[in-house]
Short mmCIF file of C-alpha atoms and ligand atoms in Angstrom, two decimals:
data_model
loop_
_atom_site.label_atom_id
_atom_site.label_comp_id
_atom_site.label_asym_id
_atom_site.label_seq_id
_atom_site.Cartn_x
_atom_site.Cartn_y
_atom_site.Cartn_z
CA MET A 1 0.00 0.00 0.00
CA SER A 2 1.06 3.55 -0.54
CA THR A 3 2.56 5.18 2.46
CA TYR A 4 0.85 8.52 2.16
CA LEU A 5 -1.69 8.08 4.89
CA VAL A 6 -0.75 8.56 8.47
CA PRO A 7 -1.69 5.24 10.08
CA ASP A 8 -4.18 6.73 12.54
CA GLN A 9 -5.95 8.59 9.79
CA THR A 10 -7.64 5.78 7.93
CA THR A 11 -6.67 2.29 7.09
CA SER A 12 -9.42 1.69 4.61
CA HIS A 13 -8.71 0.51 1.14
CA HIS A 14 -7.87 3.50 -0.99
CA ARG A 15 -7.14 2.28 -4.43
CA THR A 16 -9.24 0.67 -7.04
CA ALA A 17 -6.96 -2.14 -8.02
CA ILE A 18 -3.66 -3.54 -6.99
CA ASN A 19 -1.58 -5.97 -9.00
CA GLY A 20 -3.21 -9.31 -8.55
CA GLU A 21 -4.86 -8.42 -5.22
CA ASN A 22 -7.98 -7.02 -6.92
CA GLN A 23 -9.37 -7.37 -10.35
CA ILE A 24 -8.27 -4.46 -12.55
CA PRO A 25 -11.24 -3.37 -14.63
CA LYS A 26 -10.40 -4.17 -18.25
CA GLU A 27 -11.38 -0.72 -19.54
CA GLU A 28 -9.14 0.89 -16.98
CA GLU A 29 -6.19 -1.23 -17.98
CA GLU A 30 -6.79 -0.49 -21.65
CA ALA A 31 -7.06 3.22 -20.97
CA TYR A 32 -3.81 3.06 -18.99
CA ASN A 33 -2.03 1.28 -21.83
CA LYS A 34 -3.33 3.86 -24.31
CA LEU A 35 -2.03 6.60 -22.11
CA HIS A 36 1.42 5.03 -22.23
CA GLU A 37 1.30 4.97 -26.00
CA LYS A 38 0.27 8.63 -25.95
CA LEU A 39 3.20 9.39 -23.63
CA ASP A 40 5.68 7.64 -25.93
CA GLY A 41 4.30 9.63 -28.86
CA ILE A 42 4.59 12.92 -26.98
CA LEU A 43 8.13 12.24 -25.73
CA ALA A 44 9.36 11.38 -29.21
CA THR A 45 8.48 14.85 -30.52
CA MET A 46 9.40 17.04 -27.56
CA PRO A 47 12.55 19.14 -27.20
CA LYS A 48 14.81 17.57 -24.60
CA ASP A 49 17.79 18.63 -22.55
CA LYS A 50 19.93 17.38 -19.71
CA GLY A 51 18.06 16.18 -16.63
CA TRP A 52 19.49 16.72 -13.15
CA ARG A 53 18.36 13.34 -11.86
CA SER A 54 17.71 11.37 -15.01
CA GLN A 55 19.42 11.59 -18.37
CA ASN A 56 16.81 13.83 -20.02
CA ILE A 57 14.03 16.21 -19.24
CA PHE A 58 11.47 17.32 -21.81
CA LEU A 59 9.98 20.71 -22.62
CA TYR A 60 6.25 20.17 -22.21
CA LYS A 61 4.04 23.24 -22.67
CA ASP A 62 6.87 25.60 -21.66
CA PHE A 63 8.04 23.63 -18.60
CA TRP A 64 10.86 21.10 -18.23
CA LEU A 65 9.59 17.79 -16.90
CA SER A 66 10.86 14.24 -16.50
CA SER A 67 9.01 11.57 -18.46
CA GLY A 68 7.63 10.13 -15.20
CA VAL A 69 5.89 13.30 -14.16
CA ILE A 70 4.59 13.95 -17.68
CA LYS A 71 2.82 10.63 -17.30
CA GLY A 72 1.49 11.86 -13.93
CA LEU A 73 0.28 15.07 -15.54
CA LEU A 74 -1.53 13.24 -18.33
CA MET A 75 -3.20 11.10 -15.70
CA ILE A 76 -4.21 14.08 -13.62
CA HIS A 77 -5.90 15.47 -16.73
CA ASP A 78 -7.55 12.17 -17.59
CA TYR A 79 -8.49 10.80 -14.20
CA PHE A 80 -8.19 13.22 -11.30
CA GLN A 81 -11.48 14.49 -9.97
CA PRO A 82 -11.02 17.49 -7.74
CA GLN A 83 -13.50 17.99 -4.94
CA PRO A 84 -14.72 21.46 -3.95
CA THR A 85 -13.00 21.20 -0.57
CA ASP A 86 -9.58 20.03 -1.86
CA ILE A 87 -6.54 22.05 -0.85
CA PHE A 88 -3.41 21.79 -2.99
CA LEU A 89 0.05 22.67 -1.76
CA ALA A 90 2.02 23.86 -4.77
CA ALA A 91 5.69 24.82 -4.98
CA PHE A 92 8.72 24.68 -7.20
CA MET A 93 11.17 22.05 -5.97
CA LYS A 94 12.97 22.75 -2.70
CA CYS A 95 10.94 25.80 -1.73
CA GLY A 96 9.23 24.46 1.40
CA THR A 97 6.91 21.56 0.52
CA THR A 98 8.07 19.40 3.44
CA TRP A 99 7.54 22.19 5.94
CA LEU A 100 4.13 23.21 4.54
CA LYS A 101 3.03 19.59 4.37
CA ALA A 102 3.59 19.31 8.10
CA LEU A 103 1.93 22.66 8.85
CA MET A 104 -1.13 22.01 6.69
CA PHE A 105 -1.62 18.50 8.03
CA ALA A 106 -1.18 19.58 11.65
CA THR A 107 -3.54 22.53 11.16
CA ALA A 108 -6.28 20.58 9.39
CA ASN A 109 -6.15 17.77 11.96
CA ARG A 110 -5.49 19.77 15.11
CA ASN A 111 -8.58 18.51 16.86
CA ARG A 112 -7.87 14.88 16.07
CA PHE A 113 -4.41 14.38 17.55
CA LYS A 114 -2.64 15.23 20.77
CA PHE A 115 0.58 17.21 20.31
CA SER A 116 2.22 14.97 22.90
CA ASP A 117 1.56 11.92 20.72
CA HIS A 118 1.29 13.29 17.22
CA PRO A 119 1.44 10.97 14.17
CA LEU A 120 3.76 13.42 12.41
CA ASN A 121 6.36 12.55 15.03
CA ARG A 122 6.15 8.92 13.97
CA THR A 123 5.72 9.15 10.21
CA GLY A 124 7.24 12.52 9.32
CA PRO A 125 5.59 14.99 6.97
CA GLN A 126 6.32 13.13 3.73
CA SER A 127 3.67 10.55 4.55
CA ALA A 128 1.07 13.06 5.66
CA PHE A 129 -0.63 13.43 2.29
CA PRO A 130 -0.09 12.46 -1.34
CA PHE A 131 2.29 14.01 -3.82
CA LEU A 132 -0.18 14.14 -6.70
CA ASP A 133 2.40 14.19 -9.52
CA THR A 134 3.51 10.62 -8.89
CA HIS A 135 1.00 9.13 -6.44
CA ILE A 136 -1.65 9.40 -9.16
CA TYR A 137 0.01 6.39 -10.81
CA LEU A 138 1.98 4.82 -8.03
CA ASP A 139 -0.82 2.41 -7.23
CA TYR A 140 -1.31 0.70 -10.55
CA PRO A 141 -3.18 1.59 -12.61
CA VAL A 142 -4.72 4.75 -11.14
CA THR A 143 -5.17 5.99 -7.61
CA LYS A 144 -8.53 7.60 -7.03
CA PHE A 145 -7.83 8.99 -3.55
CA ASP A 146 -11.40 8.16 -2.62
CA HIS A 147 -10.72 7.51 1.02
CA LEU A 148 -8.82 10.58 2.04
CA PRO A 149 -10.57 12.54 4.76
CA SER A 150 -12.04 15.93 3.90
CA PRO A 151 -10.53 18.37 3.19
CA ARG A 152 -8.28 16.26 0.99
CA LEU A 153 -4.75 17.64 0.93
CA PHE A 154 -2.38 17.13 -2.01
CA ALA A 155 1.07 18.41 -2.92
CA THR A 156 2.22 19.19 -6.46
CA HIS A 157 5.23 20.74 -8.16
CA PHE A 158 3.39 21.35 -11.43
CA ALA A 159 3.18 24.88 -12.80
CA HIS A 160 -0.24 26.50 -12.56
CA SER A 161 -0.75 26.61 -16.34
CA LEU A 162 -0.12 22.85 -16.65
CA LEU A 163 -2.90 21.79 -14.29
CA PRO A 164 -6.45 21.12 -15.50
CA THR A 165 -8.92 23.97 -15.26
CA SER A 166 -11.10 21.75 -13.09
CA MET A 167 -8.46 22.47 -10.42
CA THR A 168 -7.32 25.98 -11.29
CA SER A 169 -10.33 27.86 -12.63
CA PRO A 170 -11.50 30.59 -10.26
CA SER A 171 -14.98 29.06 -10.40
CA SER A 172 -13.76 25.85 -8.73
CA THR A 173 -13.68 26.22 -4.96
CA ALA A 174 -10.59 24.05 -4.50
CA LYS A 175 -7.76 26.10 -2.99
CA PHE A 176 -4.01 26.39 -3.51
CA VAL A 177 -1.30 27.24 -1.03
CA TYR A 178 1.83 28.24 -2.94
CA VAL A 179 5.19 28.62 -1.28
CA CYS A 180 8.20 30.19 -2.98
CA ARG A 181 11.74 30.93 -1.96
CA ASP A 182 14.78 32.95 -2.97
CA PRO A 183 15.82 31.23 -6.23
CA LYS A 184 19.45 31.23 -5.07
CA ASP A 185 18.57 29.09 -2.04
CA ALA A 186 16.19 26.93 -4.10
CA PHE A 187 19.02 26.32 -6.57
CA ILE A 188 21.55 25.34 -3.88
CA SER A 189 19.04 23.04 -2.20
CA LYS A 190 18.04 21.46 -5.51
CA TRP A 191 21.63 20.86 -6.58
CA HIS A 192 22.37 18.99 -3.33
CA PHE A 193 19.14 16.98 -3.52
CA MET A 194 19.36 16.05 -7.19
CA SER A 195 23.04 15.17 -6.97
CA LYS A 196 22.10 12.57 -4.37
CA LEU A 197 19.28 11.18 -6.50
CA ARG A 198 21.19 11.21 -9.78
CA SER A 199 21.56 7.78 -11.27
CA LYS A 200 25.00 6.36 -10.56
CA GLU A 201 25.19 5.24 -14.18
CA LEU A 202 25.26 8.87 -15.33
CA THR A 203 28.18 11.25 -14.99
CA PRO A 204 27.60 13.53 -12.01
CA ILE A 205 26.27 16.98 -12.76
CA SER A 206 28.79 19.64 -11.73
CA PHE A 207 27.82 22.66 -9.67
CA ASN A 208 28.73 25.08 -12.47
CA GLU A 209 26.82 23.10 -15.05
CA ALA A 210 23.73 22.92 -12.82
CA TYR A 211 24.02 26.66 -12.20
CA ASP A 212 24.01 27.44 -15.93
CA LEU A 213 21.11 25.09 -16.55
CA PHE A 214 19.14 26.66 -13.68
CA CYS A 215 19.78 30.19 -14.96
CA ASN A 216 18.61 29.07 -18.41
CA GLY A 217 15.43 27.70 -16.85
CA ILE A 218 16.41 24.09 -17.53
CA SER A 219 15.72 21.97 -14.48
CA GLU A 220 12.88 19.67 -13.44
CA TYR A 221 9.62 21.71 -13.24
CA GLY A 222 11.48 24.85 -14.39
CA PRO A 223 11.94 27.58 -15.39
CA PHE A 224 11.81 28.62 -11.74
CA TRP A 225 10.69 32.19 -12.52
CA ASP A 226 7.82 31.21 -14.82
CA HIS A 227 6.62 28.77 -12.16
CA VAL A 228 6.52 31.45 -9.49
CA LEU A 229 4.96 34.05 -11.77
CA GLY A 230 2.15 31.73 -12.86
CA TYR A 231 0.98 31.24 -9.28
CA TRP A 232 1.69 34.85 -8.32
CA LYS A 233 -0.50 36.22 -11.10
CA ALA A 234 -3.26 33.74 -10.34
CA SER A 235 -3.10 34.64 -6.65
CA ARG A 236 -3.46 38.34 -7.48
CA GLU A 237 -6.50 37.57 -9.61
CA SER A 238 -8.11 35.19 -7.09
CA PRO A 239 -6.64 35.75 -3.62
CA GLU A 240 -9.42 33.67 -2.07
CA LYS A 241 -8.27 30.72 -4.18
CA ILE A 242 -4.48 30.97 -3.94
CA LEU A 243 -2.47 31.90 -0.88
CA PHE A 244 1.04 32.99 -1.85
CA LEU A 245 3.66 32.44 0.85
CA LYS A 246 7.40 32.97 1.04
CA TYR A 247 9.79 30.63 2.87
CA GLU A 248 11.72 33.63 4.19
CA ASP A 249 8.58 35.20 5.76
CA MET A 250 7.77 31.87 7.38
CA LYS A 251 11.25 31.63 8.87
CA ARG A 252 10.99 35.19 10.19
CA GLU A 253 7.44 35.04 11.56
CA PRO A 254 6.20 31.46 11.63
CA SER A 255 3.24 32.08 13.96
CA MET A 256 1.91 34.94 11.88
CA GLU A 257 2.25 33.01 8.64
CA LEU A 258 0.62 29.96 10.22
CA LYS A 259 -2.38 32.03 11.30
CA LYS A 260 -2.67 33.31 7.74
CA LEU A 261 -2.50 29.74 6.46
CA ALA A 262 -5.16 28.43 8.87
CA ALA A 263 -7.55 31.28 8.03
CA PHE A 264 -7.05 30.66 4.31
CA MET A 265 -7.72 26.95 4.76
CA GLY A 266 -11.05 27.93 6.32
CA MET A 267 -9.92 26.83 9.78
CA PRO A 268 -8.89 30.01 11.61
CA PHE A 269 -7.53 29.64 15.12
CA THR A 270 -10.06 30.61 17.76
CA ALA A 271 -9.18 33.03 20.53
CA ALA A 272 -9.22 30.10 22.95
CA GLU A 273 -6.79 28.16 20.75
CA GLU A 274 -4.46 31.12 20.50
CA GLU A 275 -4.56 31.63 24.26
CA GLY A 276 -4.01 27.92 24.77
CA GLY A 277 -0.80 28.02 22.72
CA VAL A 278 -2.02 25.86 19.79
CA VAL A 279 -0.30 28.08 17.23
CA GLU A 280 3.05 27.73 19.00
CA GLU A 281 2.54 23.96 19.42
CA ILE A 282 2.08 23.55 15.67
CA VAL A 283 5.05 25.79 14.87
CA LYS A 284 7.21 23.72 17.23
CA LEU A 285 5.94 20.37 15.94
CA CYS A 286 6.67 21.38 12.33
CA SER A 287 9.99 23.10 12.97
CA PHE A 288 13.12 21.96 11.18
CA GLU A 289 14.64 21.18 14.57
CA ASN A 290 11.84 18.84 15.58
CA LEU A 291 11.22 17.15 12.23
CA SER A 292 14.84 16.65 11.20
CA ASN A 293 15.62 14.93 14.50
CA LEU A 294 12.83 12.38 14.34
CA GLN A 295 13.87 8.75 14.04
CA VAL A 296 11.86 8.41 10.81
CA ASN A 297 13.84 11.27 9.27
CA LYS A 298 17.29 10.06 10.31
CA ASP A 299 19.59 8.31 7.91
CA GLY A 300 17.95 4.93 7.16
CA GLY A 301 14.83 5.85 9.16
CA GLY A 302 12.41 5.66 6.26
CA ALA A 303 11.94 6.45 2.59
CA GLN A 304 9.38 7.57 0.04
CA LYS A 305 8.68 5.73 -3.15
CA PHE A 306 7.93 8.16 -5.97
CA THR A 307 8.19 5.77 -8.89
CA ALA A 308 9.44 2.23 -9.33
CA GLN A 309 12.94 3.69 -9.81
CA VAL A 310 12.88 6.72 -7.55
CA VAL A 311 12.98 6.08 -3.84
CA VAL A 312 14.09 8.96 -1.64
CA GLU A 313 15.24 8.70 1.95
CA ASN A 314 13.17 10.92 4.27
CA HIS A 315 16.49 12.16 5.59
CA ASP A 316 17.22 13.83 2.22
CA PHE A 317 14.33 16.27 2.60
CA PHE A 318 16.18 17.93 5.48
CA ARG A 319 19.49 19.64 4.93
CA LYS A 320 20.04 22.99 6.65
CA GLY A 321 16.69 24.76 6.54
CA ASN A 322 18.30 28.21 6.48
CA VAL A 323 17.74 31.43 4.61
CA GLY A 324 20.79 32.63 2.66
CA ASP A 325 22.85 29.43 2.47
CA TRP A 326 23.63 30.48 -1.12
CA GLU A 327 26.27 32.81 0.34
CA ASN A 328 28.38 29.75 1.08
CA TYR A 329 28.35 28.65 -2.56
CA LEU A 330 27.83 31.47 -5.06
CA THR A 331 30.45 33.95 -6.20
CA GLU A 332 29.48 37.61 -6.44
CA GLU A 333 29.11 37.20 -10.20
CA MET A 334 26.89 34.15 -9.86
CA ARG A 335 24.69 35.86 -7.29
CA ASN A 336 24.35 38.93 -9.51
CA ARG A 337 23.36 36.86 -12.51
CA ILE A 338 20.50 35.13 -10.67
CA ASP A 339 19.38 38.38 -9.05
CA SER A 340 19.31 40.20 -12.35
CA ILE A 341 17.29 37.39 -13.99
CA THR A 342 14.87 37.62 -11.06
CA GLU A 343 14.62 41.38 -11.36
CA THR A 344 14.00 41.26 -15.11
CA LYS A 345 11.51 38.41 -14.99
CA LEU A 346 9.47 39.80 -12.08
CA LYS A 347 9.54 43.40 -13.26
CA GLY A 348 6.11 45.00 -13.11
CA SER A 349 4.56 41.98 -11.39
CA GLY A 350 4.57 43.50 -7.90
CA LEU A 351 6.53 40.50 -6.59
CA THR A 352 10.05 40.72 -5.19
CA LEU A 353 12.12 37.67 -4.41
CA GLY A 354 15.49 37.11 -2.87
CA LEU A 355 16.99 40.47 -3.67
CA THR A 356 17.61 41.41 -0.06
CA LYS A 357 20.57 40.27 1.98
CA LYS A 358 20.42 37.28 4.29
CA THR A 359 17.98 37.63 7.23
P1 PAP B 1 10.92 18.97 -2.21
O1 PAP B 1 10.79 19.95 -3.33
O2 PAP B 1 11.83 17.83 -2.57
O3 PAP B 1 9.60 18.55 -1.68
P2 PAP B 1 11.17 20.87 -0.09
O4 PAP B 1 10.62 20.28 1.14
O5 PAP B 1 10.34 21.85 -0.82
O6 PAP B 1 11.70 19.73 -1.04
O7 PAP B 1 12.51 21.65 0.26
C1 PAP B 1 13.50 21.13 1.07
C2 PAP B 1 14.14 22.31 1.75
O8 PAP B 1 13.33 22.72 2.87
C3 PAP B 1 15.50 21.97 2.31
O9 PAP B 1 16.21 23.21 2.30
P3 PAP B 1 17.82 23.30 2.34
O10 PAP B 1 18.36 22.33 1.34
O11 PAP B 1 18.14 24.72 1.99
O12 PAP B 1 18.21 22.98 3.74
C4 PAP B 1 15.13 21.53 3.72
O13 PAP B 1 16.21 21.56 4.62
C5 PAP B 1 14.09 22.56 4.06
N1 PAP B 1 13.16 22.12 5.12
C6 PAP B 1 12.64 20.89 5.32
N2 PAP B 1 11.83 20.90 6.38
C7 PAP B 1 11.85 22.14 6.89
C8 PAP B 1 11.22 22.76 8.01
N3 PAP B 1 10.43 22.09 8.81
N4 PAP B 1 11.47 24.07 8.23
C9 PAP B 1 12.28 24.77 7.42
N5 PAP B 1 12.91 24.24 6.34
C10 PAP B 1 12.69 22.93 6.08
#
């Protein structure tokens, strides 16, 4: 079974068919096979470039994606049925998904679990709710997510424009929480992470090469700036549908940002909860210090299966958790290049990102 449900949450059967265990409906299997043919056809015609983890990534509708997540995207379009109460956590890679996963899960379930014996402390945030991009197909042939409690929570790295309008249109009541980060820190974090995941059969990707690719927008789910701008513009148009957060603000004022998050999710903290210290309890539970020291997040403590080939140790989602670590890696020239791309790309949007010194 997939590991995305915290054990206490529900143990009920949450997929339609599992190899051999259940009968896979014939039509579903045929549709799945057709989708694979479609994927092969699409990949054969798409521009490709160097992947950071795998050999190649493909330019699909203006964003660079691995073949695995393109399959996930096609499936989201073909099979995923959003519910009006769904809340999606969206982010470019390495911008705060792990942290927000913990915060959103703890906030949504704050009346179900005791902080002294919280399931997040046993399972870690990765298992709290599904990563839509790959969990949609992890349970062969298609996961329907029927048994997730309401509101269903999902994470995705897909750009706003790639997702189906059933999820993104302002008329759908499903919500998005988007978290972004200084691109310099996102780059450093991504280089460390992807270097670990990179297939040992491929030559390692050097720091300078990754830097150039990143600046040119070529990295999984990139270009970074287009990703951020898509959600930023949508959040300006429909602030009730998309909450736009910054990692740096959350580091500076976690309680304030958490209150914003809870109100947006439709679950504002009551005066009694605030007086009772619930906000601080959640901040503490979800802090880098607490989560990174859990047994399940230590080296060898547990892992997440994203595809048949990609299994990531929980430990690898925690590195330093700081703002401004880029200063330890980038030369003045490198920093200026990223900052000037950011300035040019975001010009006139009303958004600023990462142009200030370390906080
Ligand atoms: P993902 O894209 O693979 O899901 P994501 O969780 O978005 O990764 O980002 C990981 C970054 O968040 C890491 O940053 P670093 O490499 O600069 O250290 C990780 O350390 C950091 N991180 C993980 N959990 C927390 C947390 N609870 N608080 C603050 N930062 C965190």
